[in-house]
Amino acid sequence: MQPRTNAFQQPIGPALPGWTPRPRPPLEPAIGRYCRLEPLSTERHAADLYHAFSQAPDGSDWTYMGIGPFADEAQYRAFAESVQAGQDPMHHAIIDLATGRAIGTLALMRIDPANGVIEVGFVCYSRQLKRTRIATEAQFLLMRRAFDELGYRRYEWKCDSLNAPSRAAARRLGFTFEGVFRQATVYKGRSRDTAWFSIIDSEWPALRAAYECWLSPDNFDAEGNQRRGLADLAAAERADSPGEHAACA
């Protein structure tokens, strides 16, 4: 499709009639089948979170984070107190509904209501959270909030370009790689090239259906192993006709 042109025959982007700035994310919890996200609270969550993070045998989970590792619970509590009331980033604790315990965090950040753009970041997953249904559902709950509840147009993921696990996670979760910003930031005394990924609103309906299929209990066998991968389900949803959702079949 050819782009629109203006009165000077210059190509211009699609019109957005009626566009208005999007609301800021609310503080209400987001509840799924396996987990609940709620604003980070030092009083309610810090002890659980430090306990979960401290189960790791070393500090490698924090190599690509701008924070951590934390020497003791007091140090983690000090960090939590410094960010718990923040409006951007908005840190969320991930609560395992089966145990009621916080086992990780993530945040909505770089919130741009005027342009309908928002980023997920500060993804701190404990070892007991990684590679679980909760890990995926937590991401889904924030995406659903951004696109369905608030009407944002663009949802971003950024990471150190050398962070191979984060780049793989972004692709699995449905993000599209957009490129690398060279020497974008300095953290922990070193230079960082930042890899950029995004999901846009036109991609969300098929991806949402794929998440719903993947998270269904029917997608897991008696040992908890997935029957179909998220990427395969997303590809099947994109291939379906509009309004049809055959991927769960």
mmCIF file with all atom_site columns, C-alpha atoms in Angstrom, residues 88-241:
data_model
loop_
_atom_site.group_PDB
_atom_site.id
_atom_site.type_symbol
_atom_site.label_atom_id
_atom_site.label_alt_id
_atom_site.label_comp_id
_atom_site.label_asym_id
_atom_site.label_entity_id
_atom_site.label_seq_id
_atom_site.pdbx_PDB_ins_code
_atom_site.Cartn_x
_atom_site.Cartn_y
_atom_site.Cartn_z
_atom_site.occupancy
_atom_site.B_iso_or_equiv
_atom_site.pdbx_formal_charge
_atom_site.auth_seq_id
_atom_site.auth_comp_id
_atom_site.auth_asym_id
_atom_site.auth_atom_id
_atom_site.pdbx_PDB_model_num
ATOM 1   C CA . ASP A 1 88  ? 7.596  5.776   36.384 1.00 0.00 ? 88  ASP A CA 1
ATOM 2   C CA . PRO A 1 89  ? 8.830  3.099   36.672 1.00 0.00 ? 89  PRO A CA 1
ATOM 3   C CA . MET A 1 90  ? 5.788  1.497   38.296 1.00 0.00 ? 90  MET A CA 1
ATOM 4   C CA . HIS A 1 91  ? 7.177  -1.607  39.976 1.00 0.00 ? 91  HIS A CA 1
ATOM 5   C CA . HIS A 1 92  ? 4.891  -4.615  40.445 1.00 0.00 ? 92  HIS A CA 1
ATOM 6   C CA . ALA A 1 93  ? 5.323  -7.670  42.631 1.00 0.00 ? 93  ALA A CA 1
ATOM 7   C CA . ILE A 1 94  ? 4.438  -11.023 41.054 1.00 0.00 ? 94  ILE A CA 1
ATOM 8   C CA . ILE A 1 95  ? 2.409  -13.099 43.523 1.00 0.00 ? 95  ILE A CA 1
ATOM 9   C CA . ASP A 1 96  ? 2.106  -16.869 43.098 1.00 0.00 ? 96  ASP A CA 1
ATOM 10  C CA . LEU A 1 97  ? -1.600 -17.548 43.687 1.00 0.00 ? 97  LEU A CA 1
ATOM 11  C CA . ALA A 1 98  ? -0.848 -21.077 44.871 1.00 0.00 ? 98  ALA A CA 1
ATOM 12  C CA . THR A 1 99  ? 1.321  -19.889 47.776 1.00 0.00 ? 99  THR A CA 1
ATOM 13  C CA . GLY A 1 100 ? 0.450  -16.218 48.193 1.00 0.00 ? 100 GLY A CA 1
ATOM 14  C CA . ARG A 1 101 ? 4.163  -15.351 48.107 1.00 0.00 ? 101 ARG A CA 1
ATOM 15  C CA . ALA A 1 102 ? 5.931  -12.750 45.961 1.00 0.00 ? 102 ALA A CA 1
ATOM 16  C CA . ILE A 1 103 ? 8.509  -14.455 43.741 1.00 0.00 ? 103 ILE A CA 1
ATOM 17  C CA . GLY A 1 104 ? 9.563  -11.730 41.303 1.00 0.00 ? 104 GLY A CA 1
ATOM 18  C CA . THR A 1 105 ? 8.996  -8.220  40.022 1.00 0.00 ? 105 THR A CA 1
ATOM 19  C CA . LEU A 1 106 ? 8.616  -6.268  36.801 1.00 0.00 ? 106 LEU A CA 1
ATOM 20  C CA . ALA A 1 107 ? 7.705  -2.690  35.969 1.00 0.00 ? 107 ALA A CA 1
ATOM 21  C CA . LEU A 1 108 ? 5.852  -0.481  33.548 1.00 0.00 ? 108 LEU A CA 1
ATOM 22  C CA . MET A 1 109 ? 8.171  2.366   32.599 1.00 0.00 ? 109 MET A CA 1
ATOM 23  C CA . ARG A 1 110 ? 8.932  5.133   30.120 1.00 0.00 ? 110 ARG A CA 1
ATOM 24  C CA . ILE A 1 111 ? 5.204  5.734   30.163 1.00 0.00 ? 111 ILE A CA 1
ATOM 25  C CA . ASP A 1 112 ? 4.217  8.061   27.306 1.00 0.00 ? 112 ASP A CA 1
ATOM 26  C CA . PRO A 1 113 ? 0.445  8.664   27.381 1.00 0.00 ? 113 PRO A CA 1
ATOM 27  C CA . ALA A 1 114 ? 0.556  11.342  24.653 1.00 0.00 ? 114 ALA A CA 1
ATOM 28  C CA . ASN A 1 115 ? 1.894  8.863   22.101 1.00 0.00 ? 115 ASN A CA 1
ATOM 29  C CA . GLY A 1 116 ? 0.433  5.673   23.554 1.00 0.00 ? 116 GLY A CA 1
ATOM 30  C CA . VAL A 1 117 ? 3.818  4.052   24.182 1.00 0.00 ? 117 VAL A CA 1
ATOM 31  C CA . ILE A 1 118 ? 4.843  2.067   27.255 1.00 0.00 ? 118 ILE A CA 1
ATOM 32  C CA . GLU A 1 119 ? 7.722  -0.275  28.153 1.00 0.00 ? 119 GLU A CA 1
ATOM 33  C CA . VAL A 1 120 ? 8.073  -3.314  30.378 1.00 0.00 ? 120 VAL A CA 1
ATOM 34  C CA . GLY A 1 121 ? 11.354 -3.389  32.265 1.00 0.00 ? 121 GLY A CA 1
ATOM 35  C CA . PHE A 1 122 ? 13.104 -4.162  35.551 1.00 0.00 ? 122 PHE A CA 1
ATOM 36  C CA . VAL A 1 123 ? 12.168 -7.818  34.975 1.00 0.00 ? 123 VAL A CA 1
ATOM 37  C CA . CYS A 1 124 ? 13.567 -9.531  38.085 1.00 0.00 ? 124 CYS A CA 1
ATOM 38  C CA . TYR A 1 125 ? 12.599 -13.207 38.094 1.00 0.00 ? 125 TYR A CA 1
ATOM 39  C CA . SER A 1 126 ? 13.710 -15.506 40.898 1.00 0.00 ? 126 SER A CA 1
ATOM 40  C CA . ARG A 1 127 ? 14.929 -18.980 40.021 1.00 0.00 ? 127 ARG A CA 1
ATOM 41  C CA . GLN A 1 128 ? 11.599 -20.478 41.150 1.00 0.00 ? 128 GLN A CA 1
ATOM 42  C CA . LEU A 1 129 ? 9.754  -18.156 38.764 1.00 0.00 ? 129 LEU A CA 1
ATOM 43  C CA . LYS A 1 130 ? 11.829 -18.574 35.616 1.00 0.00 ? 130 LYS A CA 1
ATOM 44  C CA . ARG A 1 131 ? 10.478 -20.908 32.918 1.00 0.00 ? 131 ARG A CA 1
ATOM 45  C CA . THR A 1 132 ? 7.084  -21.293 34.606 1.00 0.00 ? 132 THR A CA 1
ATOM 46  C CA . ARG A 1 133 ? 3.540  -20.498 33.567 1.00 0.00 ? 133 ARG A CA 1
ATOM 47  C CA . ILE A 1 134 ? 3.591  -17.599 36.017 1.00 0.00 ? 134 ILE A CA 1
ATOM 48  C CA . ALA A 1 135 ? 6.610  -16.077 34.256 1.00 0.00 ? 135 ALA A CA 1
ATOM 49  C CA . THR A 1 136 ? 4.661  -15.927 31.002 1.00 0.00 ? 136 THR A CA 1
ATOM 50  C CA . GLU A 1 137 ? 1.338  -14.942 32.539 1.00 0.00 ? 137 GLU A CA 1
ATOM 51  C CA . ALA A 1 138 ? 2.896  -11.975 34.337 1.00 0.00 ? 138 ALA A CA 1
ATOM 52  C CA . GLN A 1 139 ? 4.013  -10.576 30.985 1.00 0.00 ? 139 GLN A CA 1
ATOM 53  C CA . PHE A 1 140 ? 0.592  -11.265 29.473 1.00 0.00 ? 140 PHE A CA 1
ATOM 54  C CA . LEU A 1 141 ? -1.198 -9.440  32.273 1.00 0.00 ? 141 LEU A CA 1
ATOM 55  C CA . LEU A 1 142 ? 0.791  -6.247  31.702 1.00 0.00 ? 142 LEU A CA 1
ATOM 56  C CA . MET A 1 143 ? 0.347  -6.467  27.926 1.00 0.00 ? 143 MET A CA 1
ATOM 57  C CA . ARG A 1 144 ? -3.381 -6.930  28.369 1.00 0.00 ? 144 ARG A CA 1
ATOM 58  C CA . ARG A 1 145 ? -3.490 -3.903  30.654 1.00 0.00 ? 145 ARG A CA 1
ATOM 59  C CA . ALA A 1 146 ? -1.564 -1.760  28.183 1.00 0.00 ? 146 ALA A CA 1
ATOM 60  C CA . PHE A 1 147 ? -3.493 -2.706  25.038 1.00 0.00 ? 147 PHE A CA 1
ATOM 61  C CA . ASP A 1 148 ? -6.977 -3.759  26.175 1.00 0.00 ? 148 ASP A CA 1
ATOM 62  C CA . GLU A 1 149 ? -7.546 -1.703  29.314 1.00 0.00 ? 149 GLU A CA 1
ATOM 63  C CA . LEU A 1 150 ? -5.641 1.471   28.421 1.00 0.00 ? 150 LEU A CA 1
ATOM 64  C CA . GLY A 1 151 ? -5.517 1.495   24.612 1.00 0.00 ? 151 GLY A CA 1
ATOM 65  C CA . TYR A 1 152 ? -1.779 1.981   24.136 1.00 0.00 ? 152 TYR A CA 1
ATOM 66  C CA . ARG A 1 153 ? -0.411 1.601   20.596 1.00 0.00 ? 153 ARG A CA 1
ATOM 67  C CA . ARG A 1 154 ? 3.099  0.356   21.284 1.00 0.00 ? 154 ARG A CA 1
ATOM 68  C CA . TYR A 1 155 ? 4.616  -1.887  23.976 1.00 0.00 ? 155 TYR A CA 1
ATOM 69  C CA . GLU A 1 156 ? 8.401  -2.025  24.255 1.00 0.00 ? 156 GLU A CA 1
ATOM 70  C CA . TRP A 1 157 ? 11.128 -4.317  25.592 1.00 0.00 ? 157 TRP A CA 1
ATOM 71  C CA . LYS A 1 158 ? 14.744 -3.195  25.809 1.00 0.00 ? 158 LYS A CA 1
ATOM 72  C CA . CYS A 1 159 ? 17.827 -4.986  27.056 1.00 0.00 ? 159 CYS A CA 1
ATOM 73  C CA . ASP A 1 160 ? 21.606 -5.064  26.890 1.00 0.00 ? 160 ASP A CA 1
ATOM 74  C CA . SER A 1 161 ? 22.391 -6.311  23.397 1.00 0.00 ? 161 SER A CA 1
ATOM 75  C CA . LEU A 1 162 ? 24.729 -8.908  24.961 1.00 0.00 ? 162 LEU A CA 1
ATOM 76  C CA . ASN A 1 163 ? 21.963 -10.346 27.139 1.00 0.00 ? 163 ASN A CA 1
ATOM 77  C CA . ALA A 1 164 ? 21.144 -13.412 25.042 1.00 0.00 ? 164 ALA A CA 1
ATOM 78  C CA . PRO A 1 165 ? 18.486 -14.838 27.432 1.00 0.00 ? 165 PRO A CA 1
ATOM 79  C CA . SER A 1 166 ? 16.580 -11.537 27.456 1.00 0.00 ? 166 SER A CA 1
ATOM 80  C CA . ARG A 1 167 ? 16.685 -11.272 23.672 1.00 0.00 ? 167 ARG A CA 1
ATOM 81  C CA . ALA A 1 168 ? 15.416 -14.852 23.356 1.00 0.00 ? 168 ALA A CA 1
ATOM 82  C CA . ALA A 1 169 ? 12.647 -14.145 25.878 1.00 0.00 ? 169 ALA A CA 1
ATOM 83  C CA . ALA A 1 170 ? 11.509 -11.074 23.940 1.00 0.00 ? 170 ALA A CA 1
ATOM 84  C CA . ARG A 1 171 ? 11.193 -13.069 20.727 1.00 0.00 ? 171 ARG A CA 1
ATOM 85  C CA . ARG A 1 172 ? 9.358  -15.911 22.457 1.00 0.00 ? 172 ARG A CA 1
ATOM 86  C CA . LEU A 1 173 ? 6.920  -13.445 24.007 1.00 0.00 ? 173 LEU A CA 1
ATOM 87  C CA . GLY A 1 174 ? 6.034  -12.050 20.588 1.00 0.00 ? 174 GLY A CA 1
ATOM 88  C CA . PHE A 1 175 ? 8.174  -8.922  20.378 1.00 0.00 ? 175 PHE A CA 1
ATOM 89  C CA . THR A 1 176 ? 9.714  -7.846  17.070 1.00 0.00 ? 176 THR A CA 1
ATOM 90  C CA . PHE A 1 177 ? 13.406 -6.907  17.043 1.00 0.00 ? 177 PHE A CA 1
ATOM 91  C CA . GLU A 1 178 ? 13.911 -3.362  15.803 1.00 0.00 ? 178 GLU A CA 1
ATOM 92  C CA . GLY A 1 179 ? 17.647 -2.777  16.083 1.00 0.00 ? 179 GLY A CA 1
ATOM 93  C CA . VAL A 1 180 ? 20.470 -1.790  18.414 1.00 0.00 ? 180 VAL A CA 1
ATOM 94  C CA . PHE A 1 181 ? 21.162 1.653   19.843 1.00 0.00 ? 181 PHE A CA 1
ATOM 95  C CA . ARG A 1 182 ? 24.945 1.792   20.170 1.00 0.00 ? 182 ARG A CA 1
ATOM 96  C CA . GLN A 1 183 ? 26.496 3.122   23.402 1.00 0.00 ? 183 GLN A CA 1
ATOM 97  C CA . ALA A 1 184 ? 23.024 3.980   24.632 1.00 0.00 ? 184 ALA A CA 1
ATOM 98  C CA . THR A 1 185 ? 23.687 3.929   28.373 1.00 0.00 ? 185 THR A CA 1
ATOM 99  C CA . VAL A 1 186 ? 26.341 3.446   31.049 1.00 0.00 ? 186 VAL A CA 1
ATOM 100 C CA . TYR A 1 187 ? 25.632 1.095   33.957 1.00 0.00 ? 187 TYR A CA 1
ATOM 101 C CA . LYS A 1 188 ? 27.709 -0.740  36.528 1.00 0.00 ? 188 LYS A CA 1
ATOM 102 C CA . GLY A 1 189 ? 30.785 1.003   35.148 1.00 0.00 ? 189 GLY A CA 1
ATOM 103 C CA . ARG A 1 190 ? 30.404 -0.291  31.611 1.00 0.00 ? 190 ARG A CA 1
ATOM 104 C CA . SER A 1 191 ? 28.941 0.761   28.280 1.00 0.00 ? 191 SER A CA 1
ATOM 105 C CA . ARG A 1 192 ? 25.709 -0.758  27.038 1.00 0.00 ? 192 ARG A CA 1
ATOM 106 C CA . ASP A 1 193 ? 24.427 -1.168  23.516 1.00 0.00 ? 193 ASP A CA 1
ATOM 107 C CA . THR A 1 194 ? 20.653 -1.515  23.835 1.00 0.00 ? 194 THR A CA 1
ATOM 108 C CA . ALA A 1 195 ? 18.548 -3.948  21.767 1.00 0.00 ? 195 ALA A CA 1
ATOM 109 C CA . TRP A 1 196 ? 15.021 -2.666  21.061 1.00 0.00 ? 196 TRP A CA 1
ATOM 110 C CA . PHE A 1 197 ? 11.905 -4.820  20.619 1.00 0.00 ? 197 PHE A CA 1
ATOM 111 C CA . SER A 1 198 ? 8.219  -3.949  20.342 1.00 0.00 ? 198 SER A CA 1
ATOM 112 C CA . ILE A 1 199 ? 4.661  -5.173  19.933 1.00 0.00 ? 199 ILE A CA 1
ATOM 113 C CA . ILE A 1 200 ? 2.138  -2.830  18.305 1.00 0.00 ? 200 ILE A CA 1
ATOM 114 C CA . ASP A 1 201 ? -1.607 -2.751  18.701 1.00 0.00 ? 201 ASP A CA 1
ATOM 115 C CA . SER A 1 202 ? -2.382 -4.319  15.308 1.00 0.00 ? 202 SER A CA 1
ATOM 116 C CA . GLU A 1 203 ? -0.362 -7.399  16.337 1.00 0.00 ? 203 GLU A CA 1
ATOM 117 C CA . TRP A 1 204 ? -2.003 -7.754  19.712 1.00 0.00 ? 204 TRP A CA 1
ATOM 118 C CA . PRO A 1 205 ? -5.288 -9.583  18.902 1.00 0.00 ? 205 PRO A CA 1
ATOM 119 C CA . ALA A 1 206 ? -3.526 -12.627 17.435 1.00 0.00 ? 206 ALA A CA 1
ATOM 120 C CA . LEU A 1 207 ? -0.881 -12.576 20.144 1.00 0.00 ? 207 LEU A CA 1
ATOM 121 C CA . ARG A 1 208 ? -3.491 -12.255 22.900 1.00 0.00 ? 208 ARG A CA 1
ATOM 122 C CA . ALA A 1 209 ? -5.313 -15.325 21.557 1.00 0.00 ? 209 ALA A CA 1
ATOM 123 C CA . ALA A 1 210 ? -2.018 -17.243 21.501 1.00 0.00 ? 210 ALA A CA 1
ATOM 124 C CA . TYR A 1 211 ? -1.309 -16.354 25.123 1.00 0.00 ? 211 TYR A CA 1
ATOM 125 C CA . GLU A 1 212 ? -4.789 -17.442 26.160 1.00 0.00 ? 212 GLU A CA 1
ATOM 126 C CA . CYS A 1 213 ? -4.291 -20.781 24.428 1.00 0.00 ? 213 CYS A CA 1
ATOM 127 C CA . TRP A 1 214 ? -0.816 -21.281 25.901 1.00 0.00 ? 214 TRP A CA 1
ATOM 128 C CA . LEU A 1 215 ? -1.928 -20.445 29.433 1.00 0.00 ? 215 LEU A CA 1
ATOM 129 C CA . SER A 1 216 ? -4.922 -22.795 29.316 1.00 0.00 ? 216 SER A CA 1
ATOM 130 C CA . PRO A 1 217 ? -4.521 -25.833 31.621 1.00 0.00 ? 217 PRO A CA 1
ATOM 131 C CA . ASP A 1 218 ? -5.352 -27.994 28.585 1.00 0.00 ? 218 ASP A CA 1
ATOM 132 C CA . ASN A 1 219 ? -2.042 -26.942 27.028 1.00 0.00 ? 219 ASN A CA 1
ATOM 133 C CA . PHE A 1 220 ? -0.072 -28.826 29.703 1.00 0.00 ? 220 PHE A CA 1
ATOM 134 C CA . ASP A 1 221 ? 0.265  -32.541 30.343 1.00 0.00 ? 221 ASP A CA 1
ATOM 135 C CA . ALA A 1 222 ? 0.145  -34.259 33.728 1.00 0.00 ? 222 ALA A CA 1
ATOM 136 C CA . GLU A 1 223 ? 3.824  -33.467 34.327 1.00 0.00 ? 223 GLU A CA 1
ATOM 137 C CA . GLY A 1 224 ? 3.323  -29.790 33.528 1.00 0.00 ? 224 GLY A CA 1
ATOM 138 C CA . ASN A 1 225 ? 5.018  -29.903 30.135 1.00 0.00 ? 225 ASN A CA 1
ATOM 139 C CA . GLN A 1 226 ? 3.590  -27.664 27.425 1.00 0.00 ? 226 GLN A CA 1
ATOM 140 C CA . ARG A 1 227 ? 1.831  -29.331 24.513 1.00 0.00 ? 227 ARG A CA 1
ATOM 141 C CA . ARG A 1 228 ? 2.301  -26.406 22.118 1.00 0.00 ? 228 ARG A CA 1
ATOM 142 C CA . GLY A 1 229 ? 4.794  -23.563 22.330 1.00 0.00 ? 229 GLY A CA 1
ATOM 143 C CA . LEU A 1 230 ? 3.793  -19.920 22.488 1.00 0.00 ? 230 LEU A CA 1
ATOM 144 C CA . ALA A 1 231 ? 5.581  -19.066 19.240 1.00 0.00 ? 231 ALA A CA 1
ATOM 145 C CA . ASP A 1 232 ? 3.793  -21.877 17.375 1.00 0.00 ? 232 ASP A CA 1
ATOM 146 C CA . LEU A 1 233 ? 0.436  -20.748 18.745 1.00 0.00 ? 233 LEU A CA 1
ATOM 147 C CA . ALA A 1 234 ? 1.128  -17.144 17.753 1.00 0.00 ? 234 ALA A CA 1
ATOM 148 C CA . ALA A 1 235 ? 2.066  -18.203 14.218 1.00 0.00 ? 235 ALA A CA 1
ATOM 149 C CA . ALA A 1 236 ? -1.141 -20.238 13.961 1.00 0.00 ? 236 ALA A CA 1
ATOM 150 C CA . GLU A 1 237 ? -3.236 -17.297 15.175 1.00 0.00 ? 237 GLU A CA 1
ATOM 151 C CA . ARG A 1 238 ? -1.641 -14.939 12.663 1.00 0.00 ? 238 ARG A CA 1
ATOM 152 C CA . ALA A 1 239 ? -2.438 -17.434 9.900  1.00 0.00 ? 239 ALA A CA 1
ATOM 153 C CA . ASP A 1 240 ? -6.121 -17.710 10.859 1.00 0.00 ? 240 ASP A CA 1
ATOM 154 C CA . SER A 1 241 ? -8.812 -15.665 9.206  1.00 0.00 ? 241 SER A CA 1
#
